[in-house]
Amino acid sequence: MSQQLKYKEISGGVTTPQGFLAAGVTAEIRKNGRRDVAFLYSETPAVAAAVYTQNQVKAAPVMVTQEHLAQGLAQAVVVNSGIANACTGEQGLADARMMAKLAGDALNIPAEHVAVASTGVIGEYLPMEKIESGIKEAVSLLSTEGGAAAAEAILTTDTVTKEYAVQFNLGGREVIVGGMAKGSGMIHPNMATMLAFITTDACVEQQVLKLALRWAVDRSFNNITVDGDTSTNDMVVLLANGQAGNPDFSADQPEFTLFREAIYAVCVELAKMIARDGEGASKFLEVQVKNAASEEEARIIARFIAASSLVKTAIFGEDANWGRVLSAAGASGVLFDPNLVDVYLGDLLVAAEGRGLTFDEERASAILRERNVTITVDLHQGNSLGIAWGCDLTFDYIKINADYRT
Amino acid sequence: MSQQLKYKEISGGVTTPQGFLAAGVTAEIRKNGRRDVAFLYSETPAVAAAVYTQNQVKAAPVMVTQEHLAQGLAQAVVVNSGIANACTGEQGLADARMMAKLAGDALNIPAEHVAVASTGVIGEYLPMEKIESGIKEAVSLLSTEGGAAAAEAILTTDTVTKEYAVQFNLGGREVIVGGMAKGSGMIHPNMATMLAFITTDACVEQQVLKLALRWAVDRSFNNITVDGDTSTNDMVVLLANGQAGNPDFSADQPEFTLFREAIYAVCVELAKMIARDGEGASKFLEVQVKNAASEEEARIIARFIAASSLVKTAIFGEDANWGRVLSAAGASGVLFDPNLVDVYLGDLLVAAEGRGLTFDEERASAILRERNVTITVDLHQGNSLGIAWGCDLTFDYIKINADYRT
């Protein structure tokens, strides 16, 4: 949200910062022959921060990673796709611990320095022999070129890989932040998110890292929605290995603002890629709520609008149904005066002071025919902005989800 | 929820209780030539109670009806379908007031004793000439046989009319409760609901009537969900004209329990009819959450499951994806121990103590091929029950909603 960007976008992902290696291999956990084990490794132990799903039903890898990262240190992340290892009880926990141990043993690091993540079908057990051979193969292939293969191996119903990286100057040193993410359905994070792994060679203390990650996630992954369902397996892990050699900084220095904006830049681009690749999506939706009483209220309303099935089907149908936008805002639970609200489709004002205007339906149609649609709601209640991202609700969403398990 | 029913179902609707007349006419507000003005009239002034949408954006008729019923008395209800008169500002309020005045003038009763309701497209103004001629025609046709025509005139995307009535003995007199409802999309009531009008010839005080209605609505209309969207126009109005001549009763007498269960019986049957007729629905879904710590928590979880897009698409796809059920329960915000939870599809146990079982997939498929599907979640946390009703999410839901406005 900086007016003047102090970082620049560069091509790359998790292995673009110094000292990070990755690999992605096929262990035949997924039935379609695609890569399904991803490995991420820092040559030196990294400071770690993470956020996790707030779903009461947490998958085993979420619980194990929470335990392992409690000390704020990690050196590797191992991820499988195909099976979520959720609702798998004691066996699932033992499997997740074993997954970390196998990874640690292969690299000669403590299992506690390994984060584990899984994504896929709920309620099935991990095929541990396949996991083991996948880990061994991945470790043998670790390289600074491996980011793209790792980004592939974490996908499920996603249609594209999601990678992003930025570079900036921090205390006289060039620092890079890179990331990869997956997520396409069961996307409606609640103070946490789908899978995302972010790396940086910045030198940063763990408490500062946590603050930056929380700030960035609240404004990015937590504001995307595909279908209103919050997963059991969501996590975002951020590793900082310090290899850039920048001087240490605290949360009240300007370097912190710069750093967290770079983390935010990577998080928000990955988040938008997830919304754009939402299951069955034909359009990308950005909802801006302006002039709210607070940033949090603005985000709640923006999310409610982006999550409304009726708004999403109207976008799919290219129907300028602004009434559904106002109705969704009103159902958000946030107090505001409906008689002050303006609604824009793109830059076309379609409702003012809570009432519909006679607008140019041709212009509205042209705006809605675009692949990217922006809805702006001006509350005239204060001066805070909140943005949420989503997608339309299409026949293909139903096709994908009516028979996912089999 | 009584084990032993003290009332009996009878055929009928709003004109089945003594002293109520109704009519439904075509005023050409809807473009398809269907009935679109409904009128309901009690020969004598009736005690009235109502609940309204909690959406911040309230339609003009909701605001006007709230004003008019504040005194707890009403003698007529006039409803139009086709246009919601929502997001229409001062003009909309003036139109809603005029609608009540026209009805009052035609019947020689005060406008303040008329409730008004509208349903349809948001953001358009009412065609007041059509409303006026519709009201005149309806008043000329008022009869005790008019309930069915009125039930037709309140529909929008509904495919069937929704009427229900029960009869019971109250203090030595035969009392009847009858009702009609509409609702098919934008159905996710929040302490209020879509349009429903309930009549009774019971003699009952206004405070007692309010208590009975609130209790019944919380257990019926507030537990149905079609698409997670809460409308701007929801209302339930209950009129009691006292013509049955039963003795007065207070909220701590057994008659009250009997009365509110009869009101509940009508509300819950109408609510289920709405869920069953959900836009595009091919299946009716009942979610029972058993052994929760409280009735309210049970209802919250049941609603979350019934509202989950992923559960709804799995039901449409006849896929025994119990993991999505557990995940939706976990995302509800209610605290419970996931390791205690059992999940049933119909009477087939598919997950126990939070983990999947090897179950008979053939039996599961047979259960899911039925038109009515029941999911039961046993939390093993307490002994409270909550039930929610919904429907599957289908291709037709999207077809109906992608181009509703035009």
PDB file of N, CA, C and O in Angstrom, chain B residues 8-33:
ATOM      1  N   LYS B   8     -52.737 -31.391  14.795  1.00  0.00           N
ATOM      2  CA  LYS B   8     -52.764 -32.224  13.599  1.00  0.00           C
ATOM      3  C   LYS B   8     -52.672 -31.359  12.349  1.00  0.00           C
ATOM      4  O   LYS B   8     -53.194 -30.239  12.304  1.00  0.00           O
ATOM      5  N   GLU B   9     -51.953 -31.892  11.363  1.00  0.00           N
ATOM      6  CA  GLU B   9     -51.794 -31.211  10.089  1.00  0.00           C
ATOM      7  C   GLU B   9     -53.139 -31.221   9.361  1.00  0.00           C
ATOM      8  O   GLU B   9     -53.808 -32.261   9.327  1.00  0.00           O
ATOM      9  N   ILE B  10     -53.522 -30.081   8.824  1.00  0.00           N
ATOM     10  CA  ILE B  10     -54.726 -30.050   7.993  1.00  0.00           C
ATOM     11  C   ILE B  10     -54.372 -29.351   6.684  1.00  0.00           C
ATOM     12  O   ILE B  10     -53.382 -28.634   6.611  1.00  0.00           O
ATOM     13  N   SER B  11     -55.156 -29.572   5.655  1.00  0.00           N
ATOM     14  CA  SER B  11     -54.822 -28.910   4.404  1.00  0.00           C
ATOM     15  C   SER B  11     -55.260 -27.455   4.512  1.00  0.00           C
ATOM     16  O   SER B  11     -56.268 -27.138   5.156  1.00  0.00           O
ATOM     17  N   GLY B  12     -54.479 -26.553   3.913  1.00  0.00           N
ATOM     18  CA  GLY B  12     -54.866 -25.154   3.979  1.00  0.00           C
ATOM     19  C   GLY B  12     -53.684 -24.230   4.108  1.00  0.00           C
ATOM     20  O   GLY B  12     -52.529 -24.647   3.966  1.00  0.00           O
ATOM     21  N   GLY B  13     -53.993 -22.968   4.380  1.00  0.00           N
ATOM     22  CA  GLY B  13     -52.957 -21.939   4.473  1.00  0.00           C
ATOM     23  C   GLY B  13     -53.468 -20.770   5.285  1.00  0.00           C
ATOM     24  O   GLY B  13     -54.134 -20.962   6.302  1.00  0.00           O
ATOM     25  N   VAL B  14     -53.181 -19.552   4.802  1.00  0.00           N
ATOM     26  CA  VAL B  14     -53.491 -18.366   5.609  1.00  0.00           C
ATOM     27  C   VAL B  14     -54.978 -18.111   5.801  1.00  0.00           C
ATOM     28  O   VAL B  14     -55.364 -17.404   6.732  1.00  0.00           O
ATOM     29  N   THR B  15     -55.832 -18.647   4.938  1.00  0.00           N
ATOM     30  CA  THR B  15     -57.270 -18.385   5.118  1.00  0.00           C
ATOM     31  C   THR B  15     -57.995 -19.533   5.814  1.00  0.00           C
ATOM     32  O   THR B  15     -59.227 -19.520   5.913  1.00  0.00           O
ATOM     33  N   THR B  16     -57.244 -20.492   6.318  1.00  0.00           N
ATOM     34  CA  THR B  16     -57.879 -21.615   7.002  1.00  0.00           C
ATOM     35  C   THR B  16     -58.337 -21.242   8.418  1.00  0.00           C
ATOM     36  O   THR B  16     -59.421 -21.646   8.847  1.00  0.00           O
ATOM     37  N   PRO B  17     -57.572 -20.460   9.182  1.00  0.00           N
ATOM     38  CA  PRO B  17     -58.105 -19.988  10.467  1.00  0.00           C
ATOM     39  C   PRO B  17     -59.353 -19.130  10.227  1.00  0.00           C
ATOM     40  O   PRO B  17     -59.475 -18.511   9.152  1.00  0.00           O
ATOM     41  N   GLN B  18     -60.219 -19.076  11.192  1.00  0.00           N
ATOM     42  CA  GLN B  18     -61.448 -18.297  11.042  1.00  0.00           C
ATOM     43  C   GLN B  18     -61.184 -16.812  10.835  1.00  0.00           C
ATOM     44  O   GLN B  18     -60.281 -16.236  11.447  1.00  0.00           O
ATOM     45  N   GLY B  19     -61.998 -16.196  10.001  1.00  0.00           N
ATOM     46  CA  GLY B  19     -61.993 -14.742   9.893  1.00  0.00           C
ATOM     47  C   GLY B  19     -60.906 -14.152   9.026  1.00  0.00           C
ATOM     48  O   GLY B  19     -60.691 -12.935   9.059  1.00  0.00           O
ATOM     49  N   PHE B  20     -60.192 -14.972   8.255  1.00  0.00           N
ATOM     50  CA  PHE B  20     -59.160 -14.433   7.361  1.00  0.00           C
ATOM     51  C   PHE B  20     -59.577 -14.620   5.902  1.00  0.00           C
ATOM     52  O   PHE B  20     -60.033 -15.701   5.514  1.00  0.00           O
ATOM     53  N   LEU B  21     -59.401 -13.576   5.118  1.00  0.00           N
ATOM     54  CA  LEU B  21     -59.700 -13.606   3.685  1.00  0.00           C
ATOM     55  C   LEU B  21     -58.415 -13.275   2.928  1.00  0.00           C
ATOM     56  O   LEU B  21     -57.551 -12.565   3.445  1.00  0.00           O
ATOM     57  N   ALA B  22     -58.306 -13.739   1.710  1.00  0.00           N
ATOM     58  CA  ALA B  22     -57.119 -13.400   0.923  1.00  0.00           C
ATOM     59  C   ALA B  22     -57.450 -13.385  -0.550  1.00  0.00           C
ATOM     60  O   ALA B  22     -58.520 -13.862  -0.983  1.00  0.00           O
ATOM     61  N   ALA B  23     -56.504 -12.827  -1.316  1.00  0.00           N
ATOM     62  CA  ALA B  23     -56.625 -12.835  -2.771  1.00  0.00           C
ATOM     63  C   ALA B  23     -55.231 -12.677  -3.368  1.00  0.00           C
ATOM     64  O   ALA B  23     -54.314 -12.184  -2.709  1.00  0.00           O
ATOM     65  N   GLY B  24     -55.093 -13.113  -4.608  1.00  0.00           N
ATOM     66  CA  GLY B  24     -53.820 -12.935  -5.321  1.00  0.00           C
ATOM     67  C   GLY B  24     -54.164 -12.600  -6.757  1.00  0.00           C
ATOM     68  O   GLY B  24     -54.946 -13.326  -7.380  1.00  0.00           O
ATOM     69  N   VAL B  25     -53.630 -11.499  -7.272  1.00  0.00           N
ATOM     70  CA  VAL B  25     -54.015 -11.060  -8.623  1.00  0.00           C
ATOM     71  C   VAL B  25     -52.784 -10.752  -9.474  1.00  0.00           C
ATOM     72  O   VAL B  25     -51.658 -10.698  -8.977  1.00  0.00           O
ATOM     73  N   THR B  26     -53.035 -10.536 -10.747  1.00  0.00           N
ATOM     74  CA  THR B  26     -51.980 -10.199 -11.695  1.00  0.00           C
ATOM     75  C   THR B  26     -52.043  -8.709 -11.995  1.00  0.00           C
ATOM     76  O   THR B  26     -53.029  -8.241 -12.566  1.00  0.00           O
ATOM     77  N   ALA B  27     -50.988  -7.988 -11.593  1.00  0.00           N
ATOM     78  CA  ALA B  27     -50.969  -6.542 -11.830  1.00  0.00           C
ATOM     79  C   ALA B  27     -49.886  -6.184 -12.845  1.00  0.00           C
ATOM     80  O   ALA B  27     -49.562  -5.019 -13.023  1.00  0.00           O
ATOM     81  N   GLU B  28     -49.312  -7.183 -13.490  1.00  0.00           N
ATOM     82  CA  GLU B  28     -48.287  -6.974 -14.525  1.00  0.00           C
ATOM     83  C   GLU B  28     -47.024  -6.289 -14.030  1.00  0.00           C
ATOM     84  O   GLU B  28     -46.348  -5.575 -14.763  1.00  0.00           O
ATOM     85  N   ILE B  29     -46.690  -6.532 -12.736  1.00  0.00           N
ATOM     86  CA  ILE B  29     -45.394  -6.064 -12.222  1.00  0.00           C
ATOM     87  C   ILE B  29     -44.332  -7.072 -12.647  1.00  0.00           C
ATOM     88  O   ILE B  29     -43.251  -6.713 -13.120  1.00  0.00           O
ATOM     89  N   ARG B  30     -44.628  -8.346 -12.524  1.00  0.00           N
ATOM     90  CA  ARG B  30     -43.745  -9.394 -13.052  1.00  0.00           C
ATOM     91  C   ARG B  30     -43.958  -9.457 -14.562  1.00  0.00           C
ATOM     92  O   ARG B  30     -45.064  -9.248 -15.055  1.00  0.00           O
ATOM     93  N   LYS B  31     -42.871  -9.777 -15.254  1.00  0.00           N
ATOM     94  CA  LYS B  31     -42.947  -9.718 -16.715  1.00  0.00           C
ATOM     95  C   LYS B  31     -43.550 -10.977 -17.324  1.00  0.00           C
ATOM     96  O   LYS B  31     -43.843 -11.016 -18.508  1.00  0.00           O
ATOM     97  N   ASN B  32     -43.720 -12.022 -16.491  1.00  0.00           N
ATOM     98  CA  ASN B  32     -44.169 -13.290 -17.071  1.00  0.00           C
ATOM     99  C   ASN B  32     -45.669 -13.542 -16.934  1.00  0.00           C
ATOM    100  O   ASN B  32     -46.134 -14.657 -17.139  1.00  0.00           O
ATOM    101  N   GLY B  33     -46.427 -12.501 -16.570  1.00  0.00           N
ATOM    102  CA  GLY B  33     -47.876 -12.653 -16.518  1.00  0.00           C
ATOM    103  C   GLY B  33     -48.399 -13.422 -15.314  1.00  0.00           C
ATOM    104  O   GLY B  33     -49.572 -13.745 -15.230  1.00  0.00           O
TER     105      GLY B  33
END
